[in-house]
Amino acid sequence: MLLSGLAVLLAAISLLWMFQGIGGGNREFILRLRGGKLAALITVAASIGVATVLFQTVAANRVLTPSIMGFDALYILLQSVMVASMGSAGVAGFPDIAKFLVEVGAMSMLAALLFGMLLARRGRDIPRTILTGVILGVMFRSMSGFLTRIMDPNEFAVVQAASFASFNHVDTTLLPIGAALTTAAIMIALWLSPRLDVMALGREPAVSLGLRFDTMVIGALMLVAVLVSVSTALVGPVAFFGLIVAGLAHGLTQSARHTALLPAAALIASILVVGGQWIFERIMGQAATLSVVIELAGGIFFLYLLLKGRIR
Amino acid sequence: MITVEGVNHQIGSVRILHDIRTRLPEGRLTALIGPNGAGKSTLMRLIGRLEALQSGRITVAGHDLATTRTGELAKIMAILGQNTAIASRLRVAELVGFGRWPHHKGRPRPQDRDKVSQALEAFALTSLANRFLDEISGGQAQRAHIAMSFAQDTPWLLLDEPLNNLDMAHARGLMTLLSELVRGQGRSVAMVVHEINYAAAWADHVIAMKDGRIMAEGDPDTVLTEAVLSKLYDTPVSVGRHRNRPLVLHHA
Ligand SMILES: Nc1ncnc2c1ncn2[C@@H]1O[C@H](COP(=O)(O)OP(=O)(O)O)[C@@H](O)[C@H]1O
Ligand SMILES: [Mg+2]
């Protein structure tokens, strides 16, 4: 019911996005341009929404997001390491898609290892987990900062482009592979839904019910890593947006079932991003940037959660 | 039967359990007693594979914990830890419904729904079925958690201080229900009991632990004596009798 409502809303906004103010001349070109961007926005939004819900389930916490824990910073660091070690010429010679796949693979391994360890050790101690994640994020960022400083300007430009969020300049070369990865990751997450429901109970009840908890944690974190890699590669890091989406998904579905939560998160995120981008690009004529507004709203929501003591 | 052989456990450099070797009889209600920090919860958690075994061997109904898949174990034993906090926001009926998960893996069948309603009924939760867990009292939530383990419908039921938060009537109701499970359905129950007279009144077998060791074990009449209990709790205790069972008195 809710899901079909959200789907209809998204369809309506997408139609608006595609056909609003379309002139007589060169319709085909405009439609192709808009269609590509729409697909990219939905891919990114769905990735962030689903990744955040998954991550909050693994962390048993409603305040954490992959970005707060440094996932996207890790991805950018990986990118800097690649560029620094191969040189921009080497990276340019290397096909984009192959490079991206290598990054996604490395990212999944590292994220499962690093965050799996972190959550296994400190899973219950939330303030400490947040603090460690924030410190990791800062570390990753300063390490990539250091690498960019010793790079030559061409290499720097490659990394620089990846380090700032922008919904205006979506990197569409990676769109087909990114969309495919996102779709696959979301399908797997949906298939794992019953197990995710059990995992959400917490480690002890889940183990008691016979879930292979540690395997599930690693699997879920790898899915999160793939989704964050896609969204970061396409638009750059977005810290707090996922928090709003996951909060809305939980609030609107009033359910702990991932068969409802995951599609709801994907749809809500897409509605917010496509709708927001439509307003900013077509109505306000680029006067403001969607990513900034989203981050601001998300940041305020994060503070609200913390101040309300809703840290669990 | 549950067998525990040569189980040691340490956290950091602190030894919590010292070479534990014991048996929990089948078709009986076993009570684990002992002062705070004796290691009762740790032993329970090791048996229930909530904690990884560091040394020794544990079998439950003939299944070695080290070699049996956790999904199989979930059909043999249900364990409810001492800390029952749940991460997700659930309704009572949903929580109890998870007890059937080991059997249906996410696709509840009609018989699963029946078991859930039976569990809700047995723990007087039917009228609370649609309430969220954070909107009911601590004792009601405790009952919901026990009902989930009950719905799991396993030959073994392990409960760590299930009487926490329960008022006298519900505590008694739970003990009656558990002894009915044992006597009527031949199931086996092991529970950590804080209030010793519940063990005295209902247990068939008592294991007394102190400082990570088993100090005494056997039927209630041999374990719940003045000599054993005074030493166990380091405090003078007198034991009377009531309805042909021990009655422990600890007011001076
Ligand atoms: N996470 C932990 N870290 C350090 N010590 C612990 C931890 N959990 C339990 N202990 C110690 O292990 C001992 C046994 O604890 P526990 O099994 O919970 O006892 P009981 O359930 O009998 O009260 C206690 O001395 C306790 O302080
Ligand atoms: Mg205890």
XYZ file of C-alpha atoms and ligand atoms in Angstrom:
592
model
C 0.000 0.000 0.000
C 2.616 2.493 1.146
C 5.090 1.076 -1.336
C 2.718 1.412 -4.272
C 1.916 4.957 -3.173
C 5.602 5.820 -3.134
C 6.109 4.110 -6.490
C 3.287 6.151 -8.061
C 4.734 9.344 -6.605
C 8.164 8.518 -7.985
C 6.663 7.712 -11.397
C 4.839 11.058 -11.410
C 7.963 12.990 -10.467
C 9.956 11.097 -13.090
C 7.422 12.001 -15.786
C 7.603 15.617 -14.680
C 11.385 15.395 -14.833
C 11.320 13.965 -18.338
C 8.633 16.029 -20.040
C 8.272 19.323 -18.180
C 9.044 22.342 -20.353
C 10.249 20.263 -23.248
C 10.471 22.429 -26.329
C 9.671 21.582 -29.909
C 13.218 21.260 -31.173
C 15.438 18.263 -30.663
C 13.142 16.414 -28.311
C 15.017 13.190 -28.744
C 18.314 14.694 -27.628
C 16.779 16.355 -24.575
C 14.902 13.223 -23.605
C 18.045 11.125 -23.856
C 19.953 13.631 -21.751
C 17.234 13.840 -19.147
C 16.727 10.080 -19.129
C 20.398 9.462 -18.473
C 20.435 11.882 -15.622
C 17.206 10.493 -14.165
C 18.671 6.984 -14.199
C 21.804 8.267 -12.498
C 19.882 10.142 -9.808
C 17.696 7.124 -9.051
C 20.711 4.817 -8.971
C 22.517 7.061 -6.525
C 19.465 7.686 -4.354
C 18.485 4.032 -4.150
C 22.082 3.091 -3.346
C 22.318 5.545 -0.485
C 18.879 4.685 0.911
C 19.358 0.915 0.856
C 22.963 1.144 2.059
C 21.924 3.186 5.072
C 19.080 0.873 6.095
C 21.381 -2.142 5.708
C 24.128 -0.496 7.689
C 21.783 0.529 10.490
C 20.550 -3.047 10.693
C 24.101 -4.368 10.967
C 25.068 -1.739 13.520
C 21.791 -2.145 15.447
C 21.587 1.606 15.554
C 19.481 4.348 13.952
C 21.985 7.178 14.102
C 24.895 5.676 12.215
C 25.231 5.843 8.453
C 27.945 4.424 6.210
C 29.293 7.936 5.620
C 29.442 8.834 9.276
C 31.504 5.686 9.696
C 33.867 6.669 6.905
C 32.774 4.347 4.080
C 32.869 6.982 1.354
C 36.104 8.443 2.697
C 37.598 4.970 2.358
C 36.420 4.809 -1.246
C 38.003 8.162 -2.052
C 41.224 7.082 -0.375
C 41.238 3.954 -2.523
C 40.815 6.109 -5.582
C 43.672 8.384 -4.558
C 45.894 5.381 -3.937
C 45.073 4.087 -7.416
C 45.795 7.387 -9.070
C 48.956 7.965 -7.061
C 50.357 4.526 -7.756
C 49.530 4.385 -11.455
C 49.781 8.052 -12.348
C 46.994 9.863 -14.183
C 48.330 8.586 -17.485
C 48.139 5.025 -16.219
C 44.652 5.577 -14.898
C 43.610 7.201 -18.153
C 44.964 4.258 -20.101
C 43.104 1.856 -17.897
C 39.437 1.509 -18.908
C 37.101 3.375 -16.553
C 34.881 0.403 -15.964
C 37.717 -1.981 -15.135
C 39.194 0.576 -12.772
C 35.840 1.047 -11.111
C 35.346 -2.689 -10.671
C 38.779 -3.044 -9.084
C 37.897 -0.206 -6.706
C 34.549 -1.740 -5.810
C 36.178 -5.119 -5.179
C 38.906 -3.665 -2.986
C 36.353 -1.513 -1.196
C 34.127 -4.509 -0.359
C 37.032 -6.479 1.065
C 38.409 -3.606 3.103
C 35.028 -2.499 4.393
C 34.041 -6.001 5.473
C 37.360 -6.436 7.231
C 37.605 -3.054 8.879
C 34.010 -2.354 9.829
C 33.266 -5.996 10.564
C 36.030 -5.952 13.151
C 34.918 -2.640 14.531
C 31.301 -3.711 14.921
C 32.185 -7.132 16.326
C 34.301 -5.569 19.037
C 32.362 -2.473 19.904
C 28.932 -3.223 18.514
C 27.199 -2.502 21.779
C 29.203 0.532 22.734
C 27.562 3.006 20.383
C 29.272 6.268 21.357
C 32.627 4.583 20.990
C 31.667 3.094 17.626
C 30.621 6.503 16.328
C 33.797 8.112 17.591
C 35.992 5.418 16.038
C 34.128 5.778 12.746
C 34.504 9.540 12.717
C 38.205 9.205 13.461
C 38.585 6.616 10.702
C 36.809 8.970 8.294
C 39.132 11.845 9.198
C 42.125 9.535 8.844
C 41.048 8.318 5.414
C 40.403 11.880 4.293
C 43.749 13.196 5.507
C 45.537 10.231 3.958
C 43.958 10.953 0.593
C 44.714 14.644 1.222
C 48.343 13.758 1.737
C 48.422 11.650 -1.408
C 46.858 14.410 -3.490
C 49.439 16.863 -2.209
C 52.296 14.797 -3.526
C 50.531 14.194 -6.845
C 50.969 16.252 -9.940
C 48.134 18.654 -10.827
C 46.592 16.375 -13.459
C 46.290 13.492 -11.048
C 44.976 15.879 -8.446
C 42.154 16.986 -10.727
C 41.033 13.386 -11.201
C 40.714 12.829 -7.456
C 39.374 16.287 -6.736
C 36.413 15.687 -9.009
C 35.510 12.615 -6.985
C 35.758 14.240 -3.556
C 32.842 16.645 -3.686
C 29.207 15.770 -3.915
C 27.337 17.165 -6.845
C 24.023 16.113 -8.231
C 24.544 18.577 -11.092
C 27.558 16.881 -12.570
C 26.815 13.209 -12.492
C 29.579 11.029 -13.894
C 27.579 9.145 -16.521
C 30.402 7.033 -17.974
C 30.048 4.741 -14.993
C 26.258 4.827 -15.049
C 25.553 1.485 -16.800
C 27.915 -0.534 -14.630
C 26.912 1.435 -11.516
C 23.206 0.866 -12.155
C 23.853 -2.831 -12.749
C 25.803 -3.165 -9.495
C 23.167 -1.257 -7.543
C 20.373 -3.381 -8.966
C 22.265 -6.574 -8.154
C 23.090 -5.433 -4.627
C 19.489 -4.427 -3.924
C 18.197 -7.745 -5.309
C 20.563 -9.658 -3.041
C 19.554 -7.518 -0.074
C 15.875 -8.215 -0.796
C 16.600 -11.917 -1.061
C 18.361 -11.737 2.316
C 15.440 -9.833 3.858
C 14.213 -12.595 6.197
C 17.729 -13.013 7.526
C 18.161 -9.264 7.855
C 14.965 -9.185 9.915
C 16.505 -11.691 12.326
C 19.820 -9.867 12.330
C 18.003 -6.678 13.339
C 17.019 -8.339 16.618
C 20.638 -8.087 17.729
C 23.422 -10.617 17.955
C 22.195 -12.818 20.790
C 18.602 -13.393 19.742
C 19.782 -13.887 16.158
C 22.348 -16.513 17.117
C 19.794 -18.210 19.301
C 17.473 -18.438 16.290
C 20.228 -20.091 14.294
C 21.356 -17.214 12.077
C 25.004 -17.332 11.025
C 25.414 -13.865 12.399
C 29.042 -13.105 11.635
C 28.712 -14.285 8.032
C 25.634 -12.101 7.633
C 27.459 -9.069 9.035
C 30.239 -9.491 6.498
C 27.790 -10.065 3.646
C 25.698 -7.029 4.546
C 28.783 -4.832 4.907
C 29.992 -5.923 1.462
C 26.641 -4.937 -0.024
C 26.905 -1.577 1.746
C 30.411 -1.149 0.341
C 29.240 -1.830 -3.227
C 26.332 0.599 -2.897
C 28.464 3.345 -1.350
C 31.110 2.869 -4.046
C 28.496 3.354 -6.754
C 26.976 6.454 -5.219
C 30.347 7.993 -4.396
C 31.690 7.278 -7.871
C 28.641 8.845 -9.528
C 28.083 11.958 -7.389
C 30.634 12.001 -4.561
C 30.255 11.635 -0.808
C 26.889 12.479 0.768
C 27.066 12.247 4.533
C 23.676 12.784 6.096
C 21.179 12.146 3.320
C 20.929 8.450 4.154
C 19.983 9.310 7.698
C 16.860 11.198 6.597
C 15.915 8.413 4.201
C 16.341 5.614 6.756
C 14.478 7.661 9.367
C 11.594 8.229 6.959
C 11.577 4.590 5.841
C 11.298 3.340 9.415
C 8.783 6.026 10.335
C 6.517 5.559 7.318
C 6.521 1.757 7.155
C 6.236 1.316 10.937
C 7.703 -2.079 10.244
C 10.873 -3.958 11.020
C 10.535 -6.099 7.870
C 13.210 -5.518 5.302
C 10.906 -6.546 2.467
C 9.103 -3.291 3.265
C 12.008 -1.189 4.579
C 14.441 -1.648 1.687
C 12.075 -0.774 -1.192
C 10.647 2.077 0.884
C 14.138 3.488 1.439
C 14.986 3.206 -2.251
C 11.733 4.904 -3.294
C 11.858 7.663 -0.679
C 15.465 8.478 -1.526
C 14.665 8.608 -5.246
C 11.643 10.846 -4.685
C 13.691 13.275 -2.586
C 16.621 13.414 -4.994
C 14.706 13.574 -8.282
C 12.109 15.963 -6.841
C 14.758 18.098 -5.180
C 16.957 18.211 -8.238
C 13.978 19.106 -10.407
C 13.155 22.053 -8.159
C 16.730 23.246 -7.934
C 17.607 22.818 -11.588
C 14.425 23.905 -13.329
C 12.534 26.127 -10.890
C 15.303 27.854 -9.012
C 17.674 27.776 -11.952
C 20.722 26.432 -10.110
C 20.509 29.255 -7.561
C 21.316 26.767 -4.858
C 22.783 23.296 -4.789
C 20.689 20.309 -3.806
C 23.555 18.495 -2.117
C 24.127 21.421 0.225
C 20.456 21.643 1.199
C 20.220 17.871 1.681
C 23.316 17.872 3.845
C 22.015 20.757 5.890
C 18.638 19.105 6.492
C 20.324 15.782 7.212
C 22.785 17.371 9.589
C 19.971 19.026 11.509
C 18.134 15.705 11.670
C 21.300 14.022 12.979
C 21.618 16.636 15.730
C 17.943 16.225 16.541
C 18.379 12.460 16.951
C 21.421 12.947 19.157
C 19.811 15.635 21.287
C 16.641 13.616 21.699
C 18.822 10.839 23.053
C 17.650 8.554 20.257
C 21.100 7.114 19.979
C 19.979 3.522 19.651
C 21.372 -34.615 28.044
C 23.801 -31.723 27.962
C 27.402 -32.619 28.692
C 30.102 -30.121 29.533
C 33.679 -31.347 29.611
C 36.819 -29.477 30.541
C 35.423 -26.045 29.803
C 37.660 -23.146 30.728
C 36.879 -19.560 29.867
C 38.776 -16.365 30.241
C 38.104 -12.760 29.370
C 41.325 -10.845 28.924
C 43.604 -12.353 31.507
C 40.818 -13.102 33.988
C 39.746 -16.721 34.367
C 35.966 -16.829 34.550
C 35.383 -20.590 34.449
C 37.750 -23.245 35.735
C 37.641 -26.688 34.173
C 33.858 -27.101 34.297
C 32.674 -30.672 33.928
C 28.995 -31.429 34.392
C 25.859 -33.010 32.977
C 22.370 -31.578 32.731
C 19.849 -34.416 32.802
C 17.237 -34.802 30.086
C 13.548 -34.408 30.898
C 14.300 -32.456 34.044
C 14.191 -28.892 35.259
C 17.740 -27.898 36.175
C 18.424 -24.787 38.233
C 21.777 -22.998 38.214
C 22.324 -21.110 41.425
C 25.170 -19.144 42.976
C 26.235 -15.644 43.966
C 26.631 -12.779 41.480
C 29.681 -13.198 39.294
C 29.873 -16.960 39.866
C 29.915 -17.608 36.134
C 26.368 -18.921 35.698
C 25.564 -16.684 32.760
C 28.908 -17.414 31.138
C 28.281 -21.156 31.350
C 24.756 -20.733 29.978
C 26.017 -18.583 27.123
C 28.685 -21.139 26.255
C 26.126 -23.947 26.196
C 23.820 -21.785 24.094
C 26.759 -20.965 21.701
C 26.238 -17.238 22.289
C 29.870 -17.175 23.348
C 32.647 -19.004 21.516
C 34.049 -22.018 23.346
C 37.705 -21.470 24.243
C 38.485 -24.963 25.451
C 36.722 -28.219 26.236
C 33.664 -29.735 24.655
C 29.898 -29.273 25.010
C 27.206 -31.507 23.565
C 23.465 -30.900 23.543
C 21.263 -33.949 22.976
C 24.224 -35.692 21.388
C 25.163 -32.776 19.106
C 28.652 -31.400 19.544
C 28.485 -27.602 19.497
C 31.766 -27.429 17.618
C 30.539 -29.503 14.672
C 26.785 -28.876 14.490
C 25.439 -26.102 12.279
C 23.948 -23.243 14.227
C 20.684 -23.532 12.293
C 20.378 -27.169 13.407
C 21.120 -26.216 17.009
C 18.291 -23.683 16.892
C 15.867 -26.586 16.470
C 17.379 -28.393 19.460
C 17.722 -25.597 21.960
C 16.373 -22.134 22.537
C 18.368 -19.789 24.719
C 17.231 -16.548 26.270
C 20.106 -14.446 27.602
C 20.022 -12.361 30.742
C 20.028 -9.122 28.790
C 17.007 -9.272 26.498
C 17.292 -5.827 24.919
C 16.164 -5.977 21.283
C 17.519 -3.635 18.677
C 14.499 -3.320 16.403
C 11.113 -1.844 17.224
C 8.678 -4.739 17.225
C 5.183 -5.624 18.260
C 4.752 -8.412 20.801
C 3.285 -10.821 18.251
C 6.130 -10.124 15.819
C 8.737 -10.871 18.475
C 7.069 -14.115 19.469
C 6.730 -14.935 15.763
C 10.509 -14.876 15.385
C 10.599 -17.946 17.624
C 9.343 -19.924 14.602
C 12.089 -18.661 12.307
C 14.404 -21.679 12.731
C 11.571 -23.828 11.378
C 10.296 -21.733 8.470
C 13.263 -19.443 7.619
C 11.064 -16.502 6.744
C 8.022 -18.208 5.229
C 5.578 -18.802 8.079
C 3.177 -21.695 7.514
C -0.225 -22.126 9.186
C 1.231 -24.381 11.888
C 3.756 -21.662 12.716
C 0.956 -19.157 13.249
C -0.788 -21.662 15.515
C 2.320 -22.097 17.640
C 2.624 -18.333 17.953
C -0.955 -17.921 19.129
C -0.458 -20.784 21.573
C 2.663 -19.100 22.966
C 0.860 -15.752 23.264
C -2.004 -17.508 25.024
C 0.289 -19.440 27.385
C 2.018 -16.268 28.531
C -1.166 -14.190 28.809
C -0.010 -11.905 26.015
C -2.921 -12.240 23.608
C -4.391 -8.878 24.580
C -0.978 -7.227 24.192
C -0.173 -8.896 20.872
C -0.292 -5.685 18.843
C 1.510 -3.449 21.301
C 5.091 -2.349 20.677
C 7.666 -3.792 23.064
C 8.671 -0.333 24.244
C 5.067 0.408 25.166
C 4.596 -2.376 27.703
C 6.020 -2.983 31.169
C 9.351 -4.676 31.845
C 7.656 -7.785 33.163
C 5.355 -8.006 30.154
C 8.320 -7.621 27.810
C 10.173 -10.329 29.731
C 7.172 -12.618 29.224
C 7.177 -11.819 25.515
C 10.821 -12.855 25.252
C 10.197 -16.098 27.088
C 7.192 -16.688 24.842
C 9.470 -16.345 21.810
C 11.815 -19.039 23.175
C 8.788 -21.148 24.013
C 7.439 -20.799 20.463
C 10.778 -22.074 19.178
C 9.461 -25.402 20.409
C 12.814 -27.067 21.076
C 13.604 -30.122 23.237
C 15.904 -27.913 25.323
C 15.039 -24.526 26.775
C 17.822 -22.471 28.397
C 16.788 -19.388 30.343
C 19.078 -16.973 32.159
C 17.209 -15.405 35.073
C 13.795 -15.543 33.384
C 12.117 -14.503 36.610
C 13.639 -11.023 36.347
C 10.960 -8.343 36.444
C 8.161 -10.840 37.002
C 5.735 -10.319 39.845
C 4.944 -13.172 42.214
C 1.935 -14.395 40.268
C 3.685 -14.374 36.898
C 6.851 -15.917 38.335
C 4.783 -18.717 39.750
C 2.861 -19.001 36.500
C 6.127 -19.342 34.558
C 7.496 -21.998 36.919
C 4.252 -23.958 36.685
C 4.366 -23.737 32.908
C 7.991 -24.863 32.780
C 7.402 -27.841 35.054
C 4.395 -28.754 32.918
C 6.678 -28.664 29.862
C 9.089 -30.957 31.645
C 6.596 -33.358 33.190
C 3.854 -33.257 30.596
C 5.855 -32.991 27.363
C 9.189 -34.468 28.404
C 11.115 -31.331 27.508
C 14.277 -30.294 29.303
C 14.734 -26.895 30.928
C 17.850 -25.311 32.361
C 17.550 -21.972 34.070
C 19.591 -19.581 36.147
C 17.565 -18.803 39.236
C 18.335 -15.855 41.429
C 15.689 -16.392 44.082
C 16.714 -19.676 45.613
C 13.290 -20.789 46.793
C 12.064 -21.059 43.226
C 14.787 -23.642 42.730
C 13.797 -25.285 46.003
C 10.158 -25.507 44.995
C 10.389 -26.509 41.342
C 13.830 -27.802 40.328
C 14.623 -31.491 39.825
C 18.335 -30.904 39.646
C 20.460 -28.102 41.079
C 23.942 -26.953 40.071
C 25.590 -24.571 42.530
C 28.411 -22.407 41.180
C 30.880 -20.142 42.898
C 34.001 -18.357 41.612
C 33.847 -20.069 38.243
C 33.660 -23.573 39.699
C 30.866 -25.996 40.427
C 30.582 -26.294 44.176
C 27.787 -28.826 44.438
C 25.269 -30.522 42.176
C 22.487 -33.042 42.580
C 18.857 -33.145 43.579
C 17.492 -30.233 45.617
C 17.564 -32.155 48.902
C 21.292 -32.794 48.674
C 22.349 -29.378 47.363
C 20.001 -27.026 49.185
C 21.348 -27.706 52.672
C 22.512 -25.281 55.333
C 26.117 -26.364 54.940
C 26.261 -25.966 51.148
C 24.263 -22.744 50.926
C 26.062 -20.990 53.789
C 29.360 -21.692 52.089
C 28.002 -20.858 48.624
C 26.762 -17.411 49.611
C 29.259 -16.757 52.439
C 26.388 -15.969 54.721
C 24.562 -18.008 57.350
C 21.402 -19.574 55.917
C 18.912 -21.867 57.547
C 16.912 -24.429 55.642
C 13.491 -25.581 56.776
C 10.962 -27.722 54.988
C 7.675 -26.895 53.369
C 5.482 -29.466 51.629
C 8.328 -31.945 51.668
C 10.706 -29.586 49.854
C 13.550 -27.447 51.198
C 12.626 -23.886 52.193
C 15.546 -21.497 52.463
C 15.365 -18.776 55.096
C 17.912 -16.010 55.086
C 16.618 -13.470 57.551
C 18.807 -13.463 60.616
N 32.369 -8.788 29.344
C 33.030 -9.066 30.483
N 34.255 -8.543 30.697
C 34.929 -8.819 31.825
N 34.475 -9.603 32.788
C 33.259 -10.152 32.628
C 32.472 -9.919 31.472
N 31.308 -10.604 31.601
C 31.376 -11.219 32.781
N 32.550 -10.957 33.393
C 32.974 -11.478 34.681
O 32.824 -12.865 34.654
C 32.384 -13.339 35.893
C 31.170 -14.223 35.699
O 30.120 -13.447 35.170
P 28.677 -14.066 34.929
O 28.834 -15.332 34.188
O 27.838 -13.016 34.320
O 28.192 -14.344 36.405
P 26.746 -14.653 36.983
O 25.800 -14.809 35.863
O 26.917 -15.894 37.780
O 26.386 -13.503 37.864
C 32.137 -12.130 36.781
O 33.213 -12.009 37.675
C 32.098 -10.996 35.807
O 32.613 -9.852 36.420
Mg 24.120 -13.753 35.294
